[in-house]
Amino acid sequence: MQHIFGWVATAFSLSYKIPQIYKLVKTKDTSGLSKYSLILQASSYGFYCVHGTLINDPPIIVLGCVSFFQSMVIVYQYYHYKNTV
């Protein structure tokens, strides 16, 4: 029961980047994004993934790893669209 809040928070946290990824695919406009912010955010999620693994907390592991992947998708989009548009 105690993990329910972790799973709910994880679900909410994982859903908020989807519109950004979709918008980047549609517009290919990266002008409003900071590459340093994106890289810092991706790095922080990598540490969450490691932290969750070390303390054996499944919601944090899922949040960290999936958010890291989403952040890396946005970083890829940033560099890809920056160089092609």
Backbone as a printed PyTorch tensor [residue, N CA C, xyz], in Angstrom:
tensor([[[  0.8140,  -1.1990,   0.0000],
         [  0.0000,   0.0000,   0.0000],
         [  0.8570,   1.2620,   0.0000]],

        [[  1.9940,   1.2220,   0.6740],
         [  2.8240,   2.4180,   0.7780],
         [  3.4110,   2.8530,  -0.5630]],

        [[  3.5220,   1.9360,  -1.5130],
         [  4.0850,   2.2870,  -2.8140],
         [  3.0680,   2.9070,  -3.7580]],

        [[  1.7900,   2.9070,  -3.3960],
         [  0.7680,   3.4450,  -4.2960],
         [  1.0550,   4.9000,  -4.6420]],

        [[  1.4940,   5.6920,  -3.6750],
         [  1.8030,   7.0990,  -3.9390],
         [  2.9950,   7.2200,  -4.8850]],

        [[  3.9610,   6.3430,  -4.7220],
         [  5.1140,   6.3340,  -5.6200],
         [  4.7250,   5.9980,  -7.0450]],

        [[  3.8280,   5.0170,  -7.1970],
         [  3.3960,   4.6370,  -8.5450],
         [  2.5350,   5.7170,  -9.1870]],

        [[  1.6780,   6.3660,  -8.4030],
         [  0.8590,   7.4680,  -8.9410],
         [  1.7650,   8.6250,  -9.3670]],

        [[  2.7170,   8.9840,  -8.5140],
         [  3.6580,  10.0540,  -8.8570],
         [  4.4660,   9.6870, -10.0990]],

        [[  4.8650,   8.4370, -10.2030],
         [  5.6080,   7.9800, -11.3670],
         [  4.7780,   8.1170, -12.6360]],

        [[  3.5270,   7.6990, -12.5840],
         [  2.6440,   7.8070, -13.7500],
         [  2.4790,   9.2570, -14.1870]],

        [[  2.2490,  10.1510, -13.2390],
         [  2.1030,  11.5740, -13.5750],
         [  3.4050,  12.1300, -14.1510]],

        [[  4.5120,  11.7990, -13.5260],
         [  5.8020,  12.3220, -13.9670],
         [  6.1810,  11.8390, -15.3610]],

        [[  5.8190,  10.6100, -15.6750],
         [  6.1670,  10.0650, -16.9840],
         [  5.2820,  10.6090, -18.0960]],

        [[  4.1290,  11.1390, -17.7530],
         [  3.2120,  11.6100, -18.7910],
         [  3.4840,  13.0440, -19.2340]],

        [[  4.1690,  13.8440, -18.4450],
         [  4.2740,  15.2530, -18.8070],
         [  5.2720,  15.5440, -19.9320]],

        [[  6.1580,  14.6480, -20.2560],
         [  7.0990,  14.8840, -21.3580],
         [  6.5490,  14.4570, -22.7140]],

        [[  5.5140,  13.6530, -22.7130],
         [  4.9660,  13.1550, -23.9730],
         [  4.5000,  14.2960, -24.8810]],

        [[  3.7860,  15.3080, -24.3640],
         [  3.4040,  16.4090, -25.2560],
         [  4.6090,  17.1570, -25.8410]],

        [[  5.6870,  17.2980, -25.0750],
         [  6.8870,  17.9740, -25.5810],
         [  7.5150,  17.1780, -26.7140]],

        [[  7.6170,  15.8710, -26.5300],
         [  8.1830,  15.0140, -27.5750],
         [  7.3210,  15.0960, -28.8270]],

        [[  6.0110,  15.0240, -28.6580],
         [  5.0850,  15.0980, -29.8000],
         [  5.2190,  16.4380, -30.5180]],

        [[  5.2650,  17.5210, -29.7540],
         [  5.3630,  18.8560, -30.3600],
         [  6.6630,  19.0030, -31.1470]],

        [[  7.7550,  18.4820, -30.6160],
         [  9.0230,  18.5470, -31.3370],
         [  8.9660,  17.7630, -32.6420]],

        [[  8.2970,  16.6200, -32.6300],
         [  8.1670,  15.8260, -33.8540],
         [  7.3650,  16.6080, -34.8950]],

        [[  6.2880,  17.2460, -34.4570],
         [  5.4140,  17.9680, -35.3870],
         [  6.0310,  19.2670, -35.9000]],

        [[  6.6330,  20.0680, -35.0070],
         [  7.1040,  21.4000, -35.4020],
         [  8.5800,  21.4400, -35.7840]],

        [[  9.3610,  20.5260, -35.2380],
         [ 10.8150,  20.5040, -35.4300],
         [ 11.4580,  21.8240, -35.0000]],

        [[ 10.8220,  22.5240, -34.0770],
         [ 11.2930,  23.8230, -33.5900],
         [ 11.9080,  23.6490, -32.2020]],

        [[ 13.2140,  23.8470, -32.1070],
         [ 13.9230,  23.6910, -30.8480],
         [ 14.3240,  25.0280, -30.2230]],

        [[ 13.8070,  26.1180, -30.7670],
         [ 14.2660,  27.4400, -30.3320],
         [ 13.9760,  27.7330, -28.8630]],

        [[ 12.9570,  27.1410, -28.2950],
         [ 12.6240,  27.4090, -26.9000],
         [ 13.2840,  26.4760, -25.8970]],

        [[ 14.1730,  25.6150, -26.3690],
         [ 14.7870,  24.6300, -25.4880],
         [ 16.2260,  25.0070, -25.1490]],

        [[ 16.6230,  24.7340, -23.9280],
         [ 17.9960,  24.9470, -23.4890],
         [ 18.7100,  23.5990, -23.4740]],

        [[ 19.7630,  23.4780, -24.2760],
         [ 20.4760,  22.1950, -24.3160],
         [ 21.1010,  21.8550, -22.9670]],

        [[ 21.5550,  22.8710, -22.2390],
         [ 22.1610,  22.6140, -20.9270],
         [ 21.1190,  22.0980, -19.9340]],

        [[ 19.9320,  22.6620, -19.9870],
         [ 18.8500,  22.2050, -19.1220],
         [ 18.4640,  20.7700, -19.4530]],

        [[ 18.3960,  20.4630, -20.7290],
         [ 18.0340,  19.1100, -21.1570],
         [ 19.0700,  18.0850, -20.7000]],

        [[ 20.3340,  18.4180, -20.8410],
         [ 21.4000,  17.5030, -20.4450],
         [ 21.4370,  17.3300, -18.9290]],

        [[ 21.2580,  18.4200, -18.1960],
         [ 21.2180,  18.3440, -16.7390],
         [ 20.0400,  17.4930, -16.2660]],

        [[ 18.8920,  17.6730, -16.9000],
         [ 17.7060,  16.8940, -16.5360],
         [ 17.9250,  15.4140, -16.8230]],

        [[ 18.4740,  15.0870, -17.9830],
         [ 18.7430,  13.6830, -18.3190],
         [ 19.7160,  13.0690, -17.3180]],

        [[ 20.7380,  13.8170, -16.9520],
         [ 21.7070,  13.3170, -15.9730],
         [ 21.0480,  13.0450, -14.6220]],

        [[ 20.1730,  13.9520, -14.2030],
         [ 19.5190,  13.7580, -12.9050],
         [ 18.6590,  12.4980, -12.9130]],

        [[ 17.9880,  12.2230, -14.0290],
         [ 17.1810,  11.0050, -14.1020],
         [ 18.0520,   9.7550, -14.1040]],

        [[ 19.2380,   9.8410, -14.6850],
         [ 20.1700,   8.7220, -14.6150],
         [ 20.5400,   8.4070, -13.1760]],

        [[ 20.7620,   9.4590, -12.3830],
         [ 21.0710,   9.2560, -10.9680],
         [ 19.8720,   8.7080, -10.2010]],

        [[ 18.6550,   9.1290, -10.5600],
         [ 17.4560,   8.5580,  -9.9310],
         [ 17.3810,   7.0590, -10.2010]],

        [[ 17.7010,   6.6660, -11.4100],
         [ 17.6610,   5.2470, -11.7760],
         [ 18.6430,   4.4520, -10.9100]],

        [[ 19.8530,   4.9600, -10.7680],
         [ 20.8580,   4.2910,  -9.9280],
         [ 20.4110,   4.2870,  -8.4650]],

        [[ 19.9320,   5.4360,  -7.9730],
         [ 19.4810,   5.5490,  -6.5850],
         [ 18.3530,   4.5560,  -6.2950]],

        [[ 17.3620,   4.5010,  -7.1830],
         [ 16.2490,   3.5720,  -6.9870],
         [ 16.7080,   2.1260,  -6.9490]],

        [[ 17.7040,   1.8160,  -7.7700],
         [ 18.2480,   0.4600,  -7.7840],
         [ 18.9730,   0.1480,  -6.4720]],

        [[ 19.7420,   1.1100,  -5.9950],
         [ 20.5020,   0.8910,  -4.7630],
         [ 19.6020,   0.7120,  -3.5400]],

        [[ 18.4690,   1.4220,  -3.5100],
         [ 17.5780,   1.2950,  -2.3500],
         [ 16.4170,   0.3310,  -2.6260]],

        [[ 16.4360,  -0.2800,  -3.8120],
         [ 15.4230,  -1.2630,  -4.2070],
         [ 14.0060,  -0.6900,  -4.1110]],

        [[ 13.7760,   0.4320,  -4.7810],
         [ 12.4710,   1.0920,  -4.7880],
         [ 11.9420,   1.0860,  -6.2230]],

        [[ 11.0530,   0.1290,  -6.5610],
         [ 10.5810,  -0.0040,  -7.9370],
         [ 10.0080,   1.2750,  -8.5600]],

        [[  9.1690,   2.0650,  -7.8570],
         [  8.6680,   3.2770,  -8.5050],
         [  9.7860,   4.2490,  -8.9040]],

        [[ 10.8030,   4.3820,  -8.0840],
         [ 11.9060,   5.2820,  -8.4060],
         [ 12.7450,   4.7110,  -9.5500]],

        [[ 12.9210,   3.4140,  -9.5750],
         [ 13.6650,   2.7850, -10.6720],
         [ 12.9540,   3.0510, -11.9980]],

        [[ 11.6530,   2.7900, -12.0380],
         [ 10.8840,   2.9940, -13.2700],
         [ 10.8880,   4.4670, -13.6550]],

        [[ 10.6240,   5.3430, -12.6830],
         [ 10.6220,   6.7830, -12.9520],
         [ 11.9690,   7.2240, -13.5110]],

        [[ 13.0400,   6.8430, -12.8460],
         [ 14.3660,   7.2720, -13.2810],
         [ 14.7300,   6.7640, -14.6590]],

        [[ 14.5160,   5.4870, -14.8890],
         [ 14.9320,   4.8930, -16.1640],
         [ 14.0720,   5.3620, -17.3380]],

        [[ 12.7580,   5.3830, -17.1730],
         [ 11.8910,   5.8180, -18.2670],
         [ 12.0520,   7.3160, -18.5130]],

        [[ 12.1660,   8.1130, -17.4480],
         [ 12.3790,   9.5450, -17.6170],
         [ 13.7280,   9.8300, -18.2740]],

        [[ 14.7330,   9.0520, -17.9240],
         [ 16.0360,   9.1880, -18.5720],
         [ 15.8890,   8.9310, -20.0710]],

        [[ 15.1790,   7.8800, -20.4250],
         [ 14.9670,   7.5600, -21.8360],
         [ 14.2210,   8.6940, -22.5380]],

        [[ 13.1460,   9.2010, -21.9100],
         [ 12.3900,  10.3000, -22.5090],
         [ 13.2780,  11.5280, -22.6890]],

        [[ 14.0760,  11.8310, -21.7010],
         [ 14.9710,  12.9860, -21.7890],
         [ 15.9880,  12.8060, -22.9110]],

        [[ 16.4900,  11.5940, -23.0600],
         [ 17.4470,  11.3440, -24.1300],
         [ 16.7830,  11.4730, -25.5000]],

        [[ 15.5110,  11.1090, -25.5990],
         [ 14.7660,  11.3050, -26.8560],
         [ 14.7000,  12.7910, -27.1760]],

        [[ 14.4060,  13.6160, -26.1700],
         [ 14.3250,  15.0590, -26.3850],
         [ 15.6990,  15.6320, -26.7310]],

        [[ 16.7470,  15.1640, -26.0750],
         [ 18.1060,  15.6170, -26.4020],
         [ 18.4320,  15.2420, -27.8470]],

        [[ 18.1000,  14.0290, -28.2390],
         [ 18.3250,  13.6090, -29.6280],
         [ 17.5520,  14.5140, -30.5810]],

        [[ 16.2660,  14.7510, -30.2660],
         [ 15.4630,  15.6150, -31.1260],
         [ 16.0790,  17.0010, -31.2220]],

        [[ 16.5530,  17.5190, -30.1090],
         [ 17.1600,  18.8450, -30.0890],
         [ 18.3010,  18.9290, -31.0920]],

        [[ 19.2370,  17.9940, -30.9910],
         [ 20.3930,  18.0280, -31.8910],
         [ 20.0210,  17.6770, -33.3230]],

        [[ 19.1220,  16.7360, -33.4980],
         [ 18.7090,  16.3310, -34.8460],
         [ 18.0030,  17.4730, -35.5690]],

        [[ 17.0150,  18.0850, -34.9290],
         [ 16.2490,  19.1450, -35.5730],
         [ 17.0550,  20.4370, -35.6720]],

        [[ 17.9430,  20.6760, -34.7270],
         [ 18.7900,  21.8740, -34.7640],
         [ 19.6840,  21.8490, -36.0050]],

        [[ 20.1200,  20.6540, -36.3880],
         [ 21.0400,  20.5270, -37.5250],
         [ 20.3460,  20.3100, -38.8630]],

        [[ 19.0440,  20.0260, -38.8590],
         [ 18.3680,  19.7380, -40.1200],
         [ 17.4230,  20.8500, -40.5620]],

        [[ 17.0350,  21.7130, -39.6480],
         [ 16.0730,  22.7710, -40.0140],
         [ 16.8040,  24.0220, -40.3960]]])
